[in-house]
Amino acid sequence: MPLAPPWAILTDNGTPYPDTEGTDLASLQAAEDEAAMALLEIEDQMPDGTFRQVAFQVHGEAGIPLFEVKVTFESTRVGRSNDDRLVEA
């Protein structure tokens, strides 16, 4: 089945989830805006753990990459021991 342009691949922590339907948008800017808004919706879903990287790679008709929108969520604990006790300097 051919993909309608532009089409996207959502990558969540390295696992790709291709868009097999495509989305009709008025312009490349509209596609960038749509991808960014979708990532903002995903932001509300911080995973178990401390790291998550989510990206949309958007491609045109011939599969040529047009752009990528990426968000990295990372939680780093500072001032805690390995057993989660607070450590004072």
mmCIF file of C-alpha atoms in Angstrom:
data_model
loop_
_atom_site.group_PDB
_atom_site.id
_atom_site.type_symbol
_atom_site.label_atom_id
_atom_site.label_comp_id
_atom_site.label_asym_id
_atom_site.label_seq_id
_atom_site.Cartn_x
_atom_site.Cartn_y
_atom_site.Cartn_z
ATOM 1 C CA MET A 1 0.000 0.000 0.000
ATOM 2 C CA PRO A 2 1.586 3.345 -0.994
ATOM 3 C CA LEU A 3 1.894 5.986 1.691
ATOM 4 C CA ALA A 4 0.194 9.344 1.166
ATOM 5 C CA PRO A 5 2.578 12.301 1.577
ATOM 6 C CA PRO A 6 3.651 13.530 3.955
ATOM 7 C CA TRP A 7 3.948 10.459 6.121
ATOM 8 C CA ALA A 8 5.687 10.013 9.434
ATOM 9 C CA ILE A 9 7.482 7.467 11.520
ATOM 10 C CA LEU A 10 6.985 7.832 15.258
ATOM 11 C CA THR A 11 10.005 6.520 17.135
ATOM 12 C CA ASP A 12 9.567 5.874 20.862
ATOM 13 C CA ASN A 13 12.828 4.952 22.627
ATOM 14 C CA GLY A 14 14.185 3.516 19.389
ATOM 15 C CA THR A 15 11.088 1.517 18.413
ATOM 16 C CA PRO A 16 9.605 2.748 15.103
ATOM 17 C CA TYR A 17 5.850 3.000 14.537
ATOM 18 C CA PRO A 18 5.256 3.958 10.866
ATOM 19 C CA ASP A 19 2.198 5.940 9.803
ATOM 20 C CA THR A 20 0.627 3.730 7.149
ATOM 21 C CA GLU A 21 -2.182 6.139 6.210
ATOM 22 C CA GLY A 22 -0.506 9.524 5.803
ATOM 23 C CA THR A 23 -2.109 12.853 6.644
ATOM 24 C CA ASP A 24 -3.195 15.545 4.206
ATOM 25 C CA LEU A 25 -1.959 18.927 5.429
ATOM 26 C CA ALA A 26 -1.880 22.299 3.695
ATOM 27 C CA SER A 27 1.892 22.863 3.874
ATOM 28 C CA LEU A 28 5.205 21.645 5.207
ATOM 29 C CA GLN A 29 4.803 24.153 8.062
ATOM 30 C CA ALA A 30 1.437 22.604 8.913
ATOM 31 C CA ALA A 31 3.116 19.170 9.012
ATOM 32 C CA GLU A 32 5.827 20.479 11.363
ATOM 33 C CA ASP A 33 3.185 22.060 13.602
ATOM 34 C CA GLU A 34 1.139 18.834 13.673
ATOM 35 C CA ALA A 35 4.207 16.757 14.609
ATOM 36 C CA ALA A 36 5.209 19.195 17.372
ATOM 37 C CA MET A 37 1.685 19.248 18.823
ATOM 38 C CA ALA A 38 1.560 15.442 18.833
ATOM 39 C CA LEU A 39 4.840 15.326 20.774
ATOM 40 C CA LEU A 40 3.471 17.789 23.315
ATOM 41 C CA GLU A 41 0.519 15.453 23.888
ATOM 42 C CA ILE A 42 2.941 12.562 24.456
ATOM 43 C CA GLU A 43 4.846 14.690 27.003
ATOM 44 C CA ASP A 44 2.004 14.184 29.497
ATOM 45 C CA GLN A 45 2.767 10.460 29.489
ATOM 46 C CA MET A 46 6.178 10.280 31.201
ATOM 47 C CA PRO A 47 7.135 6.619 31.336
ATOM 48 C CA ASP A 48 8.198 4.521 34.269
ATOM 49 C CA GLY A 49 11.907 5.139 34.559
ATOM 50 C CA THR A 50 14.001 8.189 33.933
ATOM 51 C CA PHE A 51 14.444 8.453 30.147
ATOM 52 C CA ARG A 52 12.268 8.603 27.057
ATOM 53 C CA GLN A 53 13.037 9.920 23.582
ATOM 54 C CA VAL A 54 10.187 10.375 21.134
ATOM 55 C CA ALA A 55 10.530 11.634 17.572
ATOM 56 C CA PHE A 56 8.581 12.067 14.367
ATOM 57 C CA GLN A 57 10.541 11.700 11.158
ATOM 58 C CA VAL A 58 8.411 13.119 8.348
ATOM 59 C CA HIS A 59 8.996 11.979 4.758
ATOM 60 C CA GLY A 60 7.677 13.109 1.394
ATOM 61 C CA GLU A 61 6.279 11.131 -1.534
ATOM 62 C CA ALA A 62 9.479 9.332 -2.525
ATOM 63 C CA GLY A 63 10.394 8.555 1.078
ATOM 64 C CA ILE A 64 12.819 11.481 1.158
ATOM 65 C CA PRO A 65 13.210 12.815 4.737
ATOM 66 C CA LEU A 66 11.739 16.308 5.106
ATOM 67 C CA PHE A 67 12.297 16.992 8.813
ATOM 68 C CA GLU A 68 12.415 15.485 12.279
ATOM 69 C CA VAL A 69 10.796 16.736 15.493
ATOM 70 C CA LYS A 70 12.275 15.189 18.654
ATOM 71 C CA VAL A 71 11.669 15.443 22.398
ATOM 72 C CA THR A 72 13.816 13.889 25.105
ATOM 73 C CA PHE A 73 12.491 13.450 28.635
ATOM 74 C CA GLU A 74 15.150 12.778 31.235
ATOM 75 C CA SER A 75 14.963 12.769 34.991
ATOM 76 C CA THR A 76 18.234 12.991 36.898
ATOM 77 C CA ARG A 77 18.353 12.712 40.666
ATOM 78 C CA VAL A 78 20.927 14.882 42.365
ATOM 79 C CA GLY A 79 21.782 14.629 46.050
ATOM 80 C CA ARG A 80 20.450 11.109 46.612
ATOM 81 C CA SER A 81 22.168 7.879 47.475
ATOM 82 C CA ASN A 82 21.654 4.626 45.579
ATOM 83 C CA ASP A 83 18.966 3.559 48.074
ATOM 84 C CA ASP A 84 16.998 6.827 47.517
ATOM 85 C CA ARG A 85 17.997 8.527 50.810
ATOM 86 C CA LEU A 86 18.689 12.255 50.694
ATOM 87 C CA VAL A 87 22.400 13.053 50.905
ATOM 88 C CA GLU A 88 23.516 16.332 52.409
ATOM 89 C CA ALA A 89 26.703 17.976 51.260
#
